[in-house]
Amino acid sequence: MTIALLILLPLLGLWTILASSLLNAAIGLAATSATLTLVLFTIESPLAGVFELSVCAGLITVVFVSAISLTSRYTDHEMAERDSSRRKRFFLLPVLMAAVGAAFWFLGAEQPVLPELAASAAGEVREVIWTIRRLDLVGQILIVLSGVFGIVVLFKSRKECRCGCEAKEQLP
Amino acid sequence: MTPSFGVFAVFALLLAIPAVYYLIVGKNLIRILISIELLFKAVTLLIAGAGYFSGRVALVQSLIVTLILIEVLVTAIGAGIIIAYYRHSESLDATRLNELKG
């Protein structure tokens, strides 16, 4: 089961990169996140899996779709030009992936499974977050606040004056 | 049966290759952001595998949560910058970023 999901991951990654439209690429990224979630569940990391599914497959996809919806369409001529240049640039990628994958597989993937496996996760995560990584939590909160501030600054809307003078910036 | 850590490492590398390839040859800013996201996924897979095989699943899960948080912020701010650039120049071409005065 896990190995099938692991094989699916790079294939979805490849599809994400090679998808012709941006929307398909965003959906490919969401599918990659969903598959990674399943991998995380199979290796006893359910909390990380839930975060991955809700935030990465959900929220980030919404952010990407919103960003894509704010752009305009390609003309037919631009689309044809872009497709031909994409074929030239990306024909090497699947070959490269197959070569690197085969090389590393034969070099070092066949190591034995380590005997020391995790017993449980759910209860301990809380302990780790509130004891060992307590200081990190403060850092995370600061990161979130700075991120929110950054987004507010970036999405400032411009409002023109009635007299037609220089545009004045205003928060949303 | 769970594969070994080497298998996890190989598949994390295979997931990272298309992302790095696009970062090198790609021009579209939104796709570049998507590639960075794919790189985050590869790192998440590697960290999760390392935690599982070393028996430190709890610590690794808390690290992954932090990683996801940073991932979201990178995406949100990156998307904001891209949209601001698009409104300014009507283009998503990364090579044209050099034309800005800075």
Short mmCIF file of C-alpha atoms in Angstrom, two decimals:
data_model
loop_
_atom_site.label_atom_id
_atom_site.label_comp_id
_atom_site.label_asym_id
_atom_site.label_seq_id
_atom_site.Cartn_x
_atom_site.Cartn_y
_atom_site.Cartn_z
CA MET A 1 0.00 0.00 0.00
CA THR A 2 2.67 2.51 1.07
CA ILE A 3 4.90 1.68 -1.87
CA ALA A 4 2.01 2.21 -4.31
CA LEU A 5 1.34 5.63 -2.77
CA LEU A 6 5.04 6.46 -2.92
CA ILE A 7 5.12 5.58 -6.63
CA LEU A 8 2.04 7.73 -7.20
CA LEU A 9 3.65 10.80 -5.56
CA PRO A 10 6.36 11.59 -8.17
CA LEU A 11 3.93 10.75 -10.98
CA LEU A 12 1.50 13.34 -9.64
CA GLY A 13 4.40 15.77 -9.19
CA LEU A 14 5.36 15.23 -12.82
CA TRP A 15 1.76 15.80 -13.91
CA THR A 16 1.63 18.99 -11.84
CA ILE A 17 4.68 20.38 -13.61
CA LEU A 18 3.71 19.22 -17.11
CA ALA A 19 0.00 20.18 -16.93
CA SER A 20 -0.90 22.50 -19.75
CA SER A 21 -3.16 24.82 -17.77
CA LEU A 22 -2.42 26.51 -14.46
CA LEU A 23 -5.68 25.23 -12.98
CA ASN A 24 -4.67 21.63 -13.75
CA ALA A 25 -1.31 22.30 -12.12
CA ALA A 26 -3.04 23.56 -8.96
CA ILE A 27 -5.31 20.50 -8.93
CA GLY A 28 -2.24 18.27 -9.43
CA LEU A 29 -0.62 19.90 -6.42
CA ALA A 30 -3.75 19.24 -4.35
CA ALA A 31 -3.74 15.59 -5.50
CA THR A 32 -0.06 15.32 -4.51
CA SER A 33 -0.93 16.70 -1.06
CA ALA A 34 -3.81 14.23 -0.69
CA THR A 35 -1.53 11.33 -1.63
CA LEU A 36 1.13 12.55 0.82
CA THR A 37 -1.59 12.63 3.47
CA LEU A 38 -2.31 8.95 2.82
CA VAL A 39 1.42 8.18 3.11
CA LEU A 40 1.55 10.06 6.42
CA PHE A 41 -1.41 8.03 7.71
CA THR A 42 0.28 4.76 6.76
CA ILE A 43 3.45 5.71 8.67
CA GLU A 44 1.57 6.56 11.88
CA SER A 45 1.62 10.35 11.57
CA PRO A 46 -2.11 11.16 11.59
CA LEU A 47 -1.81 14.69 13.01
CA ALA A 48 0.63 15.74 10.30
CA GLY A 49 -1.65 14.03 7.77
CA VAL A 50 -4.70 15.99 8.90
CA PHE A 51 -2.75 19.26 8.68
CA GLU A 52 -1.42 18.33 5.25
CA LEU A 53 -4.90 17.51 3.96
CA SER A 54 -6.76 20.48 5.41
CA VAL A 55 -4.13 23.16 4.86
CA CYS A 56 -2.10 22.05 1.84
CA ALA A 57 -4.77 20.24 -0.18
CA GLY A 58 -7.47 22.71 0.86
CA LEU A 59 -6.31 26.20 1.76
CA ILE A 60 -3.28 26.42 -0.54
CA THR A 61 -5.32 25.17 -3.51
CA VAL A 62 -7.86 27.91 -2.82
CA VAL A 63 -5.04 30.49 -2.70
CA PHE A 64 -3.69 29.25 -6.04
CA VAL A 65 -7.10 29.16 -7.71
CA SER A 66 -7.79 32.70 -6.44
CA ALA A 67 -4.45 33.91 -7.81
CA ILE A 68 -5.09 32.21 -11.17
CA SER A 69 -8.58 33.70 -11.38
CA LEU A 70 -7.09 37.20 -11.07
CA THR A 71 -5.03 36.74 -14.26
CA SER A 72 -6.26 36.96 -17.85
CA ARG A 73 -6.53 34.35 -20.61
CA TYR A 74 -3.86 33.58 -23.22
CA THR A 75 -4.73 34.35 -26.83
CA ASP A 76 -4.76 31.38 -29.26
CA HIS A 77 -1.49 32.51 -30.82
CA GLU A 78 0.22 32.84 -27.41
CA MET A 79 -1.13 29.43 -26.42
CA ALA A 80 0.28 27.70 -29.53
CA GLU A 81 3.65 29.41 -29.08
CA ARG A 82 3.78 28.45 -25.41
CA ASP A 83 2.87 24.79 -26.09
CA SER A 84 5.66 24.33 -28.63
CA SER A 85 8.27 25.93 -26.33
CA ARG A 86 7.06 23.82 -23.37
CA ARG A 87 7.51 20.60 -25.36
CA LYS A 88 11.09 21.59 -26.13
CA ARG A 89 11.90 22.53 -22.54
CA PHE A 90 10.32 19.56 -20.78
CA PHE A 91 10.97 16.53 -23.00
CA LEU A 92 14.04 15.71 -20.88
CA LEU A 93 12.25 15.72 -17.51
CA PRO A 94 10.62 12.21 -17.53
CA VAL A 95 13.86 10.70 -18.83
CA LEU A 96 15.85 12.44 -16.09
CA MET A 97 13.42 11.25 -13.41
CA ALA A 98 13.55 7.66 -14.64
CA ALA A 99 17.36 7.68 -14.81
CA VAL A 100 17.88 9.24 -11.36
CA GLY A 101 15.21 7.02 -9.79
CA ALA A 102 16.74 3.83 -11.24
CA ALA A 103 20.27 4.87 -10.24
CA PHE A 104 19.36 5.66 -6.63
CA TRP A 105 17.13 2.61 -6.32
CA PHE A 106 19.98 0.27 -7.22
CA LEU A 107 22.51 2.23 -5.16
CA GLY A 108 20.84 2.59 -1.82
CA ALA A 109 17.11 1.98 -1.55
CA GLU A 110 17.29 -1.68 -0.59
CA GLN A 111 18.36 -1.19 2.99
CA PRO A 112 16.58 -3.28 5.63
CA VAL A 113 13.67 -1.79 7.57
CA LEU A 114 14.91 -0.44 10.89
CA PRO A 115 13.55 -2.51 13.78
CA GLU A 116 12.88 0.48 16.03
CA LEU A 117 9.35 1.49 15.08
CA ALA A 118 7.18 4.14 16.65
CA ALA A 119 4.63 2.87 19.12
CA SER A 120 2.16 5.72 19.21
CA ALA A 121 1.90 9.33 18.22
CA ALA A 122 -1.28 11.12 19.19
CA GLY A 123 -0.69 11.74 22.90
CA GLU A 124 3.01 12.48 22.56
CA VAL A 125 2.64 15.22 19.97
CA ARG A 126 0.87 17.40 22.49
CA GLU A 127 3.67 16.82 24.98
CA VAL A 128 6.34 17.66 22.42
CA ILE A 129 4.60 20.86 21.33
CA TRP A 130 3.91 22.14 24.86
CA THR A 131 7.20 21.08 26.47
CA ILE A 132 10.16 20.61 24.11
CA ARG A 133 9.00 23.06 21.44
CA ARG A 134 7.26 25.67 23.60
CA LEU A 135 9.61 28.43 22.50
CA ASP A 136 9.05 27.47 18.87
CA LEU A 137 5.34 28.10 19.37
CA VAL A 138 6.07 31.75 20.14
CA GLY A 139 8.13 31.90 16.93
CA GLN A 140 5.28 30.32 14.97
CA ILE A 141 2.80 32.85 16.33
CA LEU A 142 5.15 35.66 15.32
CA ILE A 143 5.52 34.13 11.84
CA VAL A 144 1.73 33.97 11.45
CA LEU A 145 1.32 37.58 12.58
CA SER A 146 4.07 38.82 10.25
CA GLY A 147 2.51 36.81 7.42
CA VAL A 148 -0.90 38.36 8.02
CA PHE A 149 0.69 41.81 8.13
CA GLY A 150 2.54 41.09 4.88
CA ILE A 151 -0.66 39.99 3.15
CA VAL A 152 -2.53 43.11 4.34
CA VAL A 153 0.28 45.32 2.99
CA LEU A 154 0.43 43.46 -0.33
CA PHE A 155 -3.30 43.56 -0.96
CA LYS A 156 -3.68 47.26 -0.27
CA SER A 157 -6.15 48.67 -2.75
CA ARG A 158 -5.58 51.94 -4.58
CA LYS A 159 -8.31 54.54 -4.44
CA GLU A 160 -8.34 57.46 -6.84
CA CYS A 161 -9.12 60.98 -5.59
CA ARG A 162 -12.19 62.78 -6.95
CA CYS A 163 -10.06 65.59 -8.30
CA GLY A 164 -8.00 63.11 -10.39
CA CYS A 165 -4.78 63.81 -8.50
CA GLU A 166 -2.26 61.13 -7.52
CA ALA A 167 -3.73 57.83 -6.32
CA LYS A 168 -3.91 57.37 -2.59
CA GLU A 169 -3.28 54.00 -1.01
CA GLN A 170 -5.86 52.65 1.40
CA LEU A 171 -6.17 49.46 3.43
CA PRO A 172 -8.99 47.11 2.35
CA MET B 1 4.88 -4.11 4.57
CA THR B 2 6.51 -0.69 5.06
CA PRO B 3 9.43 0.08 2.75
CA SER B 4 12.82 1.09 4.13
CA PHE B 5 13.98 4.65 4.70
CA GLY B 6 16.09 4.43 1.53
CA VAL B 7 12.90 3.96 -0.50
CA PHE B 8 11.37 7.05 1.15
CA ALA B 9 14.51 9.02 0.34
CA VAL B 10 14.46 7.92 -3.32
CA PHE B 11 10.82 8.89 -3.76
CA ALA B 12 11.36 12.22 -1.99
CA LEU B 13 14.19 12.87 -4.45
CA LEU B 14 11.97 11.84 -7.38
CA LEU B 15 9.31 14.26 -6.15
CA ALA B 16 11.89 17.04 -5.88
CA ILE B 17 13.34 16.56 -9.38
CA PRO B 18 10.41 17.99 -11.41
CA ALA B 19 10.18 20.92 -8.98
CA VAL B 20 13.88 21.78 -9.27
CA TYR B 21 13.74 21.25 -13.05
CA TYR B 22 10.92 23.78 -13.36
CA LEU B 23 12.72 26.24 -11.08
CA ILE B 24 15.65 26.08 -13.53
CA VAL B 25 13.85 26.19 -16.88
CA GLY B 26 10.42 27.63 -16.03
CA LYS B 27 9.24 31.20 -16.52
CA ASN B 28 5.70 31.36 -15.17
CA LEU B 29 5.66 32.85 -11.66
CA ILE B 30 2.60 30.91 -10.46
CA ARG B 31 4.14 27.64 -11.65
CA ILE B 32 7.38 28.58 -9.90
CA LEU B 33 5.39 28.95 -6.67
CA ILE B 34 3.76 25.56 -7.34
CA SER B 35 7.25 24.07 -7.80
CA ILE B 36 8.34 25.47 -4.45
CA GLU B 37 5.25 23.82 -2.95
CA LEU B 38 6.28 20.51 -4.51
CA LEU B 39 9.71 20.89 -2.93
CA PHE B 40 8.00 21.39 0.44
CA LYS B 41 6.11 18.12 -0.15
CA ALA B 42 9.35 16.28 -0.87
CA VAL B 43 10.90 17.62 2.35
CA THR B 44 7.76 16.67 4.31
CA LEU B 45 7.96 13.12 2.96
CA LEU B 46 11.64 12.85 3.88
CA ILE B 47 11.14 14.23 7.41
CA ALA B 48 8.12 11.97 8.01
CA GLY B 49 10.09 8.92 6.85
CA ALA B 50 13.07 9.84 9.02
CA GLY B 51 10.83 10.24 12.08
CA TYR B 52 9.07 6.95 11.45
CA PHE B 53 12.28 4.94 11.08
CA SER B 54 14.03 6.58 14.02
CA GLY B 55 11.00 6.16 16.29
CA ARG B 56 10.47 9.89 16.90
CA VAL B 57 7.09 10.26 15.27
CA ALA B 58 5.76 12.82 17.77
CA LEU B 59 8.69 15.21 17.37
CA VAL B 60 8.56 14.87 13.60
CA GLN B 61 4.83 15.52 13.49
CA SER B 62 5.28 18.77 15.40
CA LEU B 63 8.06 19.73 12.95
CA ILE B 64 5.80 18.94 10.00
CA VAL B 65 3.07 21.14 11.46
CA THR B 66 5.59 24.01 11.66
CA LEU B 67 6.71 23.27 8.10
CA ILE B 68 3.11 23.37 6.84
CA LEU B 69 2.55 26.68 8.62
CA ILE B 70 5.58 28.21 6.93
CA GLU B 71 4.46 26.67 3.62
CA VAL B 72 1.10 28.42 3.84
CA LEU B 73 2.71 31.76 4.59
CA VAL B 74 5.18 31.40 1.73
CA THR B 75 2.30 30.59 -0.62
CA ALA B 76 0.05 33.40 0.58
CA ILE B 77 2.74 36.07 0.48
CA GLY B 78 4.17 34.69 -2.78
CA ALA B 79 0.72 34.78 -4.39
CA GLY B 80 0.26 38.34 -3.12
CA ILE B 81 3.57 39.44 -4.64
CA ILE B 82 2.76 37.69 -7.93
CA ILE B 83 -0.65 39.35 -8.18
CA ALA B 84 0.87 42.74 -7.33
CA TYR B 85 3.48 42.20 -10.07
CA TYR B 86 0.79 41.07 -12.52
CA ARG B 87 -1.29 44.20 -11.84
CA HIS B 88 1.80 46.28 -12.42
CA SER B 89 3.13 44.68 -15.61
CA GLU B 90 0.26 42.49 -16.99
CA SER B 91 2.70 39.57 -17.19
CA LEU B 92 3.60 36.43 -15.21
CA ASP B 93 6.98 36.05 -16.92
CA ALA B 94 9.77 35.68 -14.36
CA THR B 95 12.42 36.75 -16.87
CA ARG B 96 10.77 40.18 -17.12
CA LEU B 97 11.31 40.84 -13.42
CA ASN B 98 14.75 42.19 -14.36
CA GLU B 99 13.08 45.04 -16.22
CA LEU B 100 11.79 46.55 -12.98
CA LYS B 101 13.69 49.51 -11.58
CA GLY B 102 14.01 47.86 -8.18
#
